[in-house]
CSV table of C-alpha atoms in Angstrom, one decimal:
chain,number,residue,atom,x,y,z
A,1,MET,CA,80.6,115.7,105.6
A,2,THR,CA,77.1,116.5,106.7
A,3,GLY,CA,76.2,112.7,106.7
A,4,SER,CA,79.1,111.9,108.9
A,5,GLY,CA,78.3,114.9,111.2
A,6,SER,CA,74.7,113.7,111.6
A,7,ALA,CA,75.9,110.1,112.2
A,8,ARG,CA,78.2,111.4,114.9
A,9,GLY,CA,75.4,113.4,116.3
A,10,ARG,CA,73.2,110.3,116.5
A,11,LEU,CA,76.0,108.3,118.1
A,12,LEU,CA,76.6,111.1,120.7
A,13,ALA,CA,72.9,111.2,121.4
A,14,GLU,CA,72.8,107.4,121.8
A,15,LEU,CA,75.9,107.6,124.0
A,16,SER,CA,74.1,110.1,126.2
A,17,THR,CA,71.1,107.8,126.6
A,18,VAL,CA,73.0,104.6,127.1
A,19,SER,CA,75.4,106.3,129.6
A,20,ARG,CA,72.4,107.4,131.7
A,21,ARG,CA,71.0,103.9,131.6
A,22,TYR,CA,74.4,102.5,132.5
A,23,MET,CA,74.8,104.7,135.5
A,24,ALA,CA,71.3,104.1,136.7
A,25,SER,CA,71.7,100.3,136.3
A,26,TYR,CA,75.0,100.4,138.2
A,27,ALA,CA,73.6,102.5,141.0
A,28,LEU,CA,70.6,100.1,141.3
A,29,PHE,CA,73.0,97.1,141.2
A,30,ASN,CA,75.1,98.8,143.9
A,31,GLN,CA,72.0,99.3,146.0
A,32,ALA,CA,71.0,95.6,145.6
A,33,VAL,CA,74.5,94.4,146.6
A,34,ALA,CA,74.6,96.8,149.6
A,35,ASP,CA,71.1,95.5,150.7
A,36,HIS,CA,72.3,91.9,150.3
A,37,LEU,CA,75.4,92.6,152.5
A,38,GLY,CA,73.5,94.7,155.0
A,39,LEU,CA,75.5,97.9,154.1
A,40,HIS,CA,74.5,101.4,153.1
A,41,PRO,CA,75.4,102.0,149.4
A,42,THR,CA,77.9,104.7,150.3
A,43,ASP,CA,79.5,102.3,152.8
A,44,LEU,CA,79.8,99.7,150.0
A,45,GLN,CA,81.5,102.1,147.6
A,46,CYS,CA,83.8,103.4,150.4
A,47,LEU,CA,84.8,99.8,151.0
A,48,ASN,CA,85.6,99.4,147.3
A,49,LEU,CA,87.7,102.6,147.5
A,50,LEU,CA,89.5,101.5,150.7
A,51,ALA,CA,90.3,98.2,149.2
A,52,LEU,CA,92.1,100.0,146.3
A,53,GLU,CA,94.2,102.1,148.7
A,54,ARG,CA,97.7,100.8,149.2
A,55,ALA,CA,97.8,101.4,152.9
A,56,PRO,CA,95.6,102.4,155.8
A,57,VAL,CA,94.2,105.9,155.6
A,58,THR,CA,93.0,108.7,157.9
A,59,THR,CA,89.3,109.4,158.3
A,60,GLY,CA,90.1,112.7,156.5
A,61,ARG,CA,91.2,110.6,153.5
A,62,VAL,CA,87.9,108.6,153.8
A,63,ALA,CA,86.1,112.0,153.6
A,64,GLU,CA,88.2,112.9,150.5
A,65,LEU,CA,87.5,109.6,148.8
A,66,THR,CA,83.7,109.8,149.4
A,67,GLY,CA,83.1,113.5,149.3
A,68,LEU,CA,81.6,113.3,152.8
A,69,THR,CA,82.2,115.8,155.6
A,70,THR,CA,84.7,114.6,158.2
A,71,GLY,CA,81.8,114.0,160.6
A,72,SER,CA,79.9,111.9,158.1
A,73,ALA,CA,83.1,110.0,157.2
A,74,THR,CA,83.6,109.3,160.9
A,75,ARG,CA,80.1,107.8,161.1
A,76,LEU,CA,80.7,105.8,158.0
A,77,VAL,CA,83.9,104.4,159.4
A,78,ASP,CA,82.0,103.6,162.7
A,79,ARG,CA,79.5,101.5,160.7
A,80,LEU,CA,82.2,99.7,158.7
A,81,GLU,CA,84.1,99.0,162.0
A,82,ARG,CA,80.9,97.6,163.6
A,83,SER,CA,80.4,95.4,160.5
A,84,GLY,CA,84.0,94.1,160.9
A,85,TYR,CA,85.3,95.5,157.6
A,86,VAL,CA,87.8,98.0,159.0
A,87,VAL,CA,89.7,98.6,162.2
A,88,ARG,CA,91.1,101.8,163.6
A,89,GLU,CA,94.8,101.6,164.5
A,90,ARG,CA,97.4,104.1,165.7
A,91,ASP,CA,99.9,105.3,163.1
A,92,ALA,CA,103.3,103.8,164.0
A,93,SER,CA,105.2,107.0,163.0
A,94,ASP,CA,102.7,109.4,164.7
A,95,ARG,CA,100.9,107.9,167.7
A,96,ARG,CA,98.5,110.8,167.7
A,97,ARG,CA,97.1,109.9,164.3
A,98,VAL,CA,94.5,107.2,163.8
A,99,LEU,CA,94.3,105.2,160.6
A,100,VAL,CA,91.5,103.2,159.1
A,101,ALA,CA,92.7,99.8,157.9
A,102,THR,CA,90.7,97.2,156.1
A,103,VAL,CA,90.4,93.7,157.6
A,104,PRO,CA,92.0,91.4,154.9
A,105,GLU,CA,89.7,88.4,155.6
A,106,ARG,CA,86.6,90.6,155.5
A,107,ILE,CA,87.8,92.3,152.3
A,108,ALA,CA,88.4,88.9,150.7
A,109,GLU,CA,84.9,87.8,151.8
A,110,PHE,CA,83.5,91.1,150.4
A,111,GLY,CA,85.3,90.5,147.1
A,112,ARG,CA,83.9,87.0,146.8
A,113,ALA,CA,80.4,88.2,147.6
A,114,TRP,CA,80.7,91.0,145.0
A,115,GLU,CA,81.9,88.4,142.3
A,116,ARG,CA,79.1,86.0,143.3
A,117,LEU,CA,76.4,88.6,143.2
A,118,GLY,CA,77.7,90.4,140.1
A,119,GLY,CA,78.4,87.4,138.0
A,120,ASP,CA,81.3,87.0,135.6
A,121,TRP,CA,81.9,90.6,134.4
A,122,ALA,CA,85.0,89.4,132.4
A,123,ALA,CA,82.6,87.6,130.1
A,124,LEU,CA,81.3,90.9,128.9
A,125,PHE,CA,84.7,91.6,127.3
A,126,GLU,CA,85.7,88.3,125.9
A,127,ASP,CA,84.8,89.2,122.3
A,128,LEU,CA,86.8,92.5,122.4
A,129,ASP,CA,90.3,92.8,121.2
A,130,ASP,CA,93.1,94.7,123.1
A,131,ILE,CA,92.5,97.9,121.2
A,132,GLU,CA,88.8,97.9,122.1
A,133,LEU,CA,89.6,97.1,125.8
A,134,ALA,CA,92.2,99.9,125.8
A,135,THR,CA,89.5,102.3,124.4
A,136,ILE,CA,87.1,101.3,127.2
A,137,VAL,CA,89.8,101.7,129.9
A,138,GLY,CA,90.7,105.1,128.5
A,139,HIS,CA,87.1,106.2,128.5
A,140,MET,CA,86.6,105.0,132.1
A,141,ARG,CA,89.7,106.9,133.2
A,142,ARG,CA,88.5,110.1,131.5
A,143,THR,CA,85.0,109.6,133.0
A,144,VAL,CA,86.5,109.2,136.5
A,145,ALA,CA,88.6,112.4,136.1
A,146,PHE,CA,85.6,114.3,134.6
A,147,SER,CA,83.2,113.1,137.3
A,148,THR,CA,85.7,114.0,140.1
A,149,GLU,CA,86.1,117.5,138.7
A,150,ARG,CA,82.3,117.9,138.4
A,151,ILE,CA,81.8,116.6,141.9
A,152,ASN,CA,84.3,119.0,143.3
A,153,ARG,CA,82.7,121.9,141.4
A,154,LEU,CA,79.2,121.0,142.7
A,155,ARG,CA,80.5,120.7,146.3
A,156,GLU,CA,82.3,124.0,145.9
A,157,ALA,CA,79.2,125.7,144.6
A,158,ARG,CA,77.1,124.2,147.4
A,159,THR,CA,79.5,125.6,150.1
A,160,HIS,CA,79.2,129.1,148.5
A,161,SER,CA,75.5,129.1,147.8
A,162,PRO,CA,73.0,130.5,150.3
A,163,PRO,CA,70.6,127.8,151.7
A,164,GLY,CA,67.7,127.0,149.4
A,165,ALA,CA,69.5,128.5,146.3
């Protein structure tokens, strides 16, 4: 039992190291793609998230998706609108409400650029069977949920901490 415990310990330590490298490499890749497209890295990720939404969203929802304040989210939407990726439109059911809608042609262009710059990601998974793919998908879902919870906790702590604490 001790042998398997230490093997697990080594695997968890390796997972910690490789996870940090993975996240750093993805952040640097995100920066390189953003630079190539003339976008801020946060704007790039917001665009990714907006493309996953089923319908236009409010600026408040943009703030929720990105963790930005509503003022910062408004400035982000302003930049995306100037770049032609989104438009603001009145909500048909509540004319007082303004929605942020992606521009389909620009999102398609964005997707093609992302694929061209990122290469063929699917090739990374060709040698994996369905069980291995399901394991990766499950891990990523748990990681997203865990990260979201931690982000919320950090933001909550920040709003209740005195400046400089």
